[in-house]
Coordinates of C-alpha atoms in Angstrom, one line a residue:
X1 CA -34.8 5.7 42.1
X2 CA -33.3 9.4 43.2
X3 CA -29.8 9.0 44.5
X4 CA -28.1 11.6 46.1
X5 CA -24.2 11.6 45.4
X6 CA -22.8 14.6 46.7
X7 CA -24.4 16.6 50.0
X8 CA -24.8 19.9 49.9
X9 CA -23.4 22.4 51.8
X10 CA -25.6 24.9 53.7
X11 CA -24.0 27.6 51.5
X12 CA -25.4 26.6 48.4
X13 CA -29.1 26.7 49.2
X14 CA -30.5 30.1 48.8
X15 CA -32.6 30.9 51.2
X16 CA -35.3 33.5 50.2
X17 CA -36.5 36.8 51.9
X18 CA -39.9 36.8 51.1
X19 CA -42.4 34.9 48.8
X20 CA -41.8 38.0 46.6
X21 CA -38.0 36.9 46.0
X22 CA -39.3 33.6 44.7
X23 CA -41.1 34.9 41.3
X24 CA -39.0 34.8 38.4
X25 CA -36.0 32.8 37.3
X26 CA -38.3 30.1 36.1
X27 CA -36.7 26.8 34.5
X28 CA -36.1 26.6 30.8
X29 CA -37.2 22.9 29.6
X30 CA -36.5 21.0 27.0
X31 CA -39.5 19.7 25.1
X32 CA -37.7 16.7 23.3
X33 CA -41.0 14.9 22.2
X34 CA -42.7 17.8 20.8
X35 CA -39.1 18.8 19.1
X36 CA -38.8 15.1 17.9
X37 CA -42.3 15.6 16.0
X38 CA -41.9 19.1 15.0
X39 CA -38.2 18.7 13.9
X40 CA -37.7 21.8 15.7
X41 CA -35.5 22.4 18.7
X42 CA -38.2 23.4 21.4
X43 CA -37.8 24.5 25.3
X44 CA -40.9 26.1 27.0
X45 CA -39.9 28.6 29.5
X46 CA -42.2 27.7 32.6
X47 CA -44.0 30.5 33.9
X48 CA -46.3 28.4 35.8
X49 CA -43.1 27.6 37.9
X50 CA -43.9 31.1 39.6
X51 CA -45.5 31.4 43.3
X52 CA -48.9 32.6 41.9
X53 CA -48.9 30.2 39.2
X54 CA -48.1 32.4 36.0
X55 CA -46.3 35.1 34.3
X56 CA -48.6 37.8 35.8
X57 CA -46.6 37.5 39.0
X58 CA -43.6 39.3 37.1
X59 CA -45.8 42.1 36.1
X60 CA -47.9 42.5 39.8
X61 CA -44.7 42.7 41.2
X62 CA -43.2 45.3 38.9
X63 CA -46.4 47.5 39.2
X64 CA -46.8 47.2 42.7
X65 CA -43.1 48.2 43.7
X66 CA -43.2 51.1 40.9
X67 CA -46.4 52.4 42.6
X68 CA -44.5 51.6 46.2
X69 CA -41.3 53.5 45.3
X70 CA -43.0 56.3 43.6
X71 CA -45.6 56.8 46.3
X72 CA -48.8 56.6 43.9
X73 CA -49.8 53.5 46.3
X74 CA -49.3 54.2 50.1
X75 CA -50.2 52.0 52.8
X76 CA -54.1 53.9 52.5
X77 CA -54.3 52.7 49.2
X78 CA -56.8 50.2 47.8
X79 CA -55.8 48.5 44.7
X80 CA -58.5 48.1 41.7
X81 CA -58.1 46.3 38.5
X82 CA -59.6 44.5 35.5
X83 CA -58.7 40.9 35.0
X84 CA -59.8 37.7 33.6
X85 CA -57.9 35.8 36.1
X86 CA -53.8 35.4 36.8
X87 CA -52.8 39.1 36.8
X88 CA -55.7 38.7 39.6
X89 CA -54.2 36.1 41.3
X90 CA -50.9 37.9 41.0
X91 CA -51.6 41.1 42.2
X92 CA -53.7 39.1 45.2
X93 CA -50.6 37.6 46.2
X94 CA -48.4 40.8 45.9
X95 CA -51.4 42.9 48.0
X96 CA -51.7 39.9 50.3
X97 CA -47.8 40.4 51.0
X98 CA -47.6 44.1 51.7
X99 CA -51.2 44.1 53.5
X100 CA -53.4 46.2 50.8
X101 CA -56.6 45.8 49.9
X102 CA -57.6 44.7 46.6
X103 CA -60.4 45.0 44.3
X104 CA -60.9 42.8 40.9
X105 CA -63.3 43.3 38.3
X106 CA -64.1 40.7 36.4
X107 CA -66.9 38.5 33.8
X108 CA -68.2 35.6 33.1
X109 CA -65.6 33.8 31.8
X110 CA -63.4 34.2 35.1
X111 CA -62.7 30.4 36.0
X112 CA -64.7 29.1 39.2
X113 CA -61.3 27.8 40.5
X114 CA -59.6 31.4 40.0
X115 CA -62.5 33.2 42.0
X116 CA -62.0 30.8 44.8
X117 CA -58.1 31.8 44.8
X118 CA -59.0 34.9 45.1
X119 CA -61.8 34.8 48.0
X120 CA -59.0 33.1 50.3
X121 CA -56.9 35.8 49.8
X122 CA -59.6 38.1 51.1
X123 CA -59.8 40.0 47.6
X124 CA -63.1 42.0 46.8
X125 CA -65.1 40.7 43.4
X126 CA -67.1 42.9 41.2
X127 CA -68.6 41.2 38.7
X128 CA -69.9 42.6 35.2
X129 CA -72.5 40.1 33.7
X130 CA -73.2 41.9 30.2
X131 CA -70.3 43.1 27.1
X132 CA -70.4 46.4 26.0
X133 CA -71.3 46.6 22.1
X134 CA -67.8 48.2 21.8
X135 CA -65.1 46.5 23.6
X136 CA -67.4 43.6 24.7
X137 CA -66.1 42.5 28.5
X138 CA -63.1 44.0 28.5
X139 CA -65.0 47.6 28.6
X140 CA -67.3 46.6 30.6
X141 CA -65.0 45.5 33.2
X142 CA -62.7 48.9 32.4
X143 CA -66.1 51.0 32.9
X144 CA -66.8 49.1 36.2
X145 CA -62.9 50.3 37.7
X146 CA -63.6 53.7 36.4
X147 CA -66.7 53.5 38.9
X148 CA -64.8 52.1 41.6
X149 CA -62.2 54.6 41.1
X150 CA -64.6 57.3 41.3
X151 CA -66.6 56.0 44.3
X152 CA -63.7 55.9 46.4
X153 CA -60.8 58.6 46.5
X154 CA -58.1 56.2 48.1
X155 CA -58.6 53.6 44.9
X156 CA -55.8 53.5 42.8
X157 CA -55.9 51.4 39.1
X158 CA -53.0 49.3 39.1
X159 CA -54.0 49.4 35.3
X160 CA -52.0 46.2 33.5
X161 CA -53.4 47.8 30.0
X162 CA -51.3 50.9 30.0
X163 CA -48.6 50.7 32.9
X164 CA -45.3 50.7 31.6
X165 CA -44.0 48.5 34.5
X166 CA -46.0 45.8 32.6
X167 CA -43.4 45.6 30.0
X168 CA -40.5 46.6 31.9
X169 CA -40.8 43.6 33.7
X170 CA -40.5 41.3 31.0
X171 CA -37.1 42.5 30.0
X172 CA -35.9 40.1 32.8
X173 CA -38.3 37.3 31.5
X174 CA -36.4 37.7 28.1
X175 CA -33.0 38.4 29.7
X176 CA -33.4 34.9 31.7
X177 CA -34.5 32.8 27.9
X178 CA -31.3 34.3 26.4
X179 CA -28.9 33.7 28.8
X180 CA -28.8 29.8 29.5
X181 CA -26.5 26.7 28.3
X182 CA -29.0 26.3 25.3
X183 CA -27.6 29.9 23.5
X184 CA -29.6 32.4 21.8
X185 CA -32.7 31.3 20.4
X186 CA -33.9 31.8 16.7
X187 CA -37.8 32.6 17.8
X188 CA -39.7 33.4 21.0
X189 CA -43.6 32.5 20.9
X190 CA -45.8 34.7 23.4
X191 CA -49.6 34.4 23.8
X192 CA -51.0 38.0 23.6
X193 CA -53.5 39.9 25.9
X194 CA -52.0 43.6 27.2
X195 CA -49.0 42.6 24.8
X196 CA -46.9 43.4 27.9
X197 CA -44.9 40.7 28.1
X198 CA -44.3 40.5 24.1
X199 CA -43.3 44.0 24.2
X200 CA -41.0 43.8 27.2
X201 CA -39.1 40.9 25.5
X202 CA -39.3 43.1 22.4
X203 CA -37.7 45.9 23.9
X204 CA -35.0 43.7 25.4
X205 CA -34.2 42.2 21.6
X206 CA -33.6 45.3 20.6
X207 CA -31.6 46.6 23.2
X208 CA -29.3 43.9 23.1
X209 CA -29.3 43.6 19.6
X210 CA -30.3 40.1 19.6
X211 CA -31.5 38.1 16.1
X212 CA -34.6 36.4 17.9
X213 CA -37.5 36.9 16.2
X214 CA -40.6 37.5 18.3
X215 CA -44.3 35.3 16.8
X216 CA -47.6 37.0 18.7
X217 CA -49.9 33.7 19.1
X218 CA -53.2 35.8 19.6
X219 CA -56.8 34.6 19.6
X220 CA -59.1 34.7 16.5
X221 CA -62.1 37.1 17.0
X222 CA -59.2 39.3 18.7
X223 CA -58.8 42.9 17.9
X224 CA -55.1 43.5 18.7
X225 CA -53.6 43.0 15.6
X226 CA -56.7 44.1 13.2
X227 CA -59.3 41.1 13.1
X228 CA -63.1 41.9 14.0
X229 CA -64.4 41.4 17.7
X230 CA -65.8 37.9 18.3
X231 CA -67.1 35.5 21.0
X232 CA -64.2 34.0 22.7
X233 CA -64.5 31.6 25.4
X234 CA -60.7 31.0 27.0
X235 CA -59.7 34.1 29.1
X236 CA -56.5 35.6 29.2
X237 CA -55.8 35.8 25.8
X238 CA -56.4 37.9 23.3
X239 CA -58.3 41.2 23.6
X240 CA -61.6 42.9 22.7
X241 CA -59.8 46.4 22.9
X242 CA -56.5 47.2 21.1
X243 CA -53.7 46.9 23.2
X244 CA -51.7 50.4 24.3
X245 CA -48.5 48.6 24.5
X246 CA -48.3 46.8 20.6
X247 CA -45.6 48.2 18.4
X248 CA -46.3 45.6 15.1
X249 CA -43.2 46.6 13.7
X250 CA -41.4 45.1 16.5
X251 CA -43.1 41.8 15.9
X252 CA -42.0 39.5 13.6
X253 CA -44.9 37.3 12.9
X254 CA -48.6 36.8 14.0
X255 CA -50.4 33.5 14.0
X256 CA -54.3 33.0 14.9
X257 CA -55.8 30.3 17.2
X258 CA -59.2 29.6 18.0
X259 CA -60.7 28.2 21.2
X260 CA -60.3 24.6 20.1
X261 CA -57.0 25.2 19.0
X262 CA -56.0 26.3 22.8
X263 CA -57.8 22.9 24.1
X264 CA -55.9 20.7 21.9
X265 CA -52.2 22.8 22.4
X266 CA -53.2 21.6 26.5
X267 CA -53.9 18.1 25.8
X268 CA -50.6 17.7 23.2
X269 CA -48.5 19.4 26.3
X270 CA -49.9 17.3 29.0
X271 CA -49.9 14.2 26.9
X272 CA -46.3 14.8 25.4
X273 CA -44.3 16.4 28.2
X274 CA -46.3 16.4 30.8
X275 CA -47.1 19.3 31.7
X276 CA -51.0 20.7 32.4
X277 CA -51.1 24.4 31.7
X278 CA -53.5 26.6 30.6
X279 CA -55.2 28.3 27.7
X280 CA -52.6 30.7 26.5
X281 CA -50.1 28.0 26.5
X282 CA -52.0 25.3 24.6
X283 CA -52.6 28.2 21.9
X284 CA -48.8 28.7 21.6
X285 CA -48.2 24.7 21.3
X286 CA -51.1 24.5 18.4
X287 CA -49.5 27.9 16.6
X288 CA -46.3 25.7 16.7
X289 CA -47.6 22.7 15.0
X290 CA -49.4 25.6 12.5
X291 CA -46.2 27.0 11.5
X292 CA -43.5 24.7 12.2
X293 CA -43.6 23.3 8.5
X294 CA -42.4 26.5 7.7
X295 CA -39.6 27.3 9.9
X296 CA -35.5 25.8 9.0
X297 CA -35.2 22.7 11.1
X298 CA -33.1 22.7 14.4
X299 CA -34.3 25.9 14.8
X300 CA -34.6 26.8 18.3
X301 CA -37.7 28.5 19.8
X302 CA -38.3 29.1 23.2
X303 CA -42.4 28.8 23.9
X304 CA -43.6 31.1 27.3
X305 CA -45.9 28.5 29.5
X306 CA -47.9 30.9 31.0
X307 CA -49.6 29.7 33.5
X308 CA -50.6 26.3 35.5
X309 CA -53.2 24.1 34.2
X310 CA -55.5 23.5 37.6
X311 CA -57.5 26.9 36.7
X312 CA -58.8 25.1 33.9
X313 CA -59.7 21.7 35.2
X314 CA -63.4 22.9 35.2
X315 CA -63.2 23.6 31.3
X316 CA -60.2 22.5 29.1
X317 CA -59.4 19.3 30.9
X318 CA -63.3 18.7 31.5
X319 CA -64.9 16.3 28.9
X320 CA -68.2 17.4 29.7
X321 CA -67.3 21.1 29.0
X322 CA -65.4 20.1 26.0
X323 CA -69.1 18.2 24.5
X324 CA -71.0 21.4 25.8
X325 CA -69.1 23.9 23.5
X326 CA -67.2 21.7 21.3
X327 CA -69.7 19.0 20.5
X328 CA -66.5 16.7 21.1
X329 CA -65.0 15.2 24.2
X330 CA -61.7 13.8 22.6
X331 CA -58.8 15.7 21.8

């Protein structure tokens, strides 16, 4: 039972300007069973807490209000990009807000519930069906803006891959892990894609001179940091193109997770603490189990939870999709 002790006085409710004011300042959370069975001393920064339901609403923010204040993107404008599925749902929210019309390019593996989110925000789909030998869908779908872009003079490429607002927006994603009750944390783990949000935390380490080390959790069959271009069936993480943001010196450790590997992180999260995410963020819980043998106990690492679990109730949390690629139902 809730009880409340104390009321509240109108003063200490913030009341928000827009839906826009909202993203950000997501909760830091203690993950006591998965630290009681890692040994480890592990929080998981809740992206999913966002409006759009993921990290992506940092960066479609930051893009969209560079491109605003800059005048690049006018009130004429209409907004293309290539995603895979939250920085689409993110920038749908963002366009939705300031009344611009949006475009998004994307493949097959774009989850059923994600292209519904983005018909009832009136966005436009495109939809490439085939890879391209080099760059598989990812260059397929960046071929299918550079169409769009030609097609129609007022388009204008929000471009997630190579716009430095991407990163820049991170440096308050890292600034909000390092600043709470908990103190400075020993490692950071961050599912890969652009590498936009591991670089914008990167940046911010070194700026501040800060002794976190930084672990990539990226996707085998991957190319960002060097491994040969495979079939990959989660989206949203990892690449088949390298990524223009990556500095690997600035990265302190790199650890490879396959699909399964993302389907079982999910399933420890939500049977441990409760929480249903999605892909990216079941790959960072299994690359914790993976290298946590290794790490000083009581260290403390901060896992990014990227994005909501409900995207994926057609696949991850679906037994009959798990027999159908997996050949397994339990997890």
């Amino acid at each position: 039972m809730i009880s409340i002790t104390k009321s509240k006085t109108s003063s200490e409710y913030q009341v928000a300007k827009s839906i826009l004011e909202v993203i950000g300042s997501t909760p830091l959370v203690n993950f006591s069973r998965i630290s009681k069975e890692t040994g480890l001393s592990v929080y998981g920064k809740l992206e999913s807490s966002n409006p759009g339901g993921s990290i992506k609403d940092r960066t479609a923010y930051s893009i969209i209000s560079k491109g605003l204040s800059e005048g690049s993107i006018n009130a004429d404008s209409t907004l293309v990009e290539s995603s895979s599925g939250n920085m689409a749902i993110g920038l749908a929210q963002v366009c939705s807000y300031f009344k611009l019309p949006l475009i998004i390019v994307v493949d097959p593996k774009a989850n059923i519930h994600t292209l519904k989110i983005l018909k009832a925000y009136g966005v436009q789909i495109e939809k490439v069906s085939e890879p391209l030998e080099s760059g598989g869908f990812l260059a397929a779908r960046l071929k299918r803006v550079q169409q769009l872009l030609d097609n129609n003079p007022k388009a204008v490429w929000t471009n997630q891959y190579g716009n430095e607002a991407n990163p820049i927006a991170h440096h308050k994603t890292m600034h909000e892990i390092s600043n709470t009750q908990v103190g400075q944390f020993d490692y950071v783990m961050i599912a890969t894609s652009t590498c936009g949000t591991l670089m914008g935390c990167a940046d911010y380490i070194k700026r501040h001179n800060l002794s976190t080390k930084l672990i990539a959790v990226d996707a085998e069959g991957s190319v960002i940091f060097g491994q040969n271009s495979e079939k990959r069936l989660i989206p949203g993480h990892g690449a088949g193109l390298p990524s223009q943001f990556l500095k690997k010196n600035d990265v302190d450790g790199v650890v490879h997770v396959n699909d399964w590997d993302c389907v079982k992180g999910c399933h420890i999260l939500l049977r441990e603490e409760s929480i249903m995410a999605g892909g990216s963020s079941g790959a960072i819980v299994s690359a914790l189990f993976k290298i946590a043998p290794q790490l000083p106990k009581e260290s403390k690492i901060a896992l990014i939870i990227c994005d909501r679990g409900e995207r994926y109730i057609e696949t991850i949390y679906n037994p009959k999709w798990r027999k159908e690629h997996f050949g397994k139902i339990y997890v």
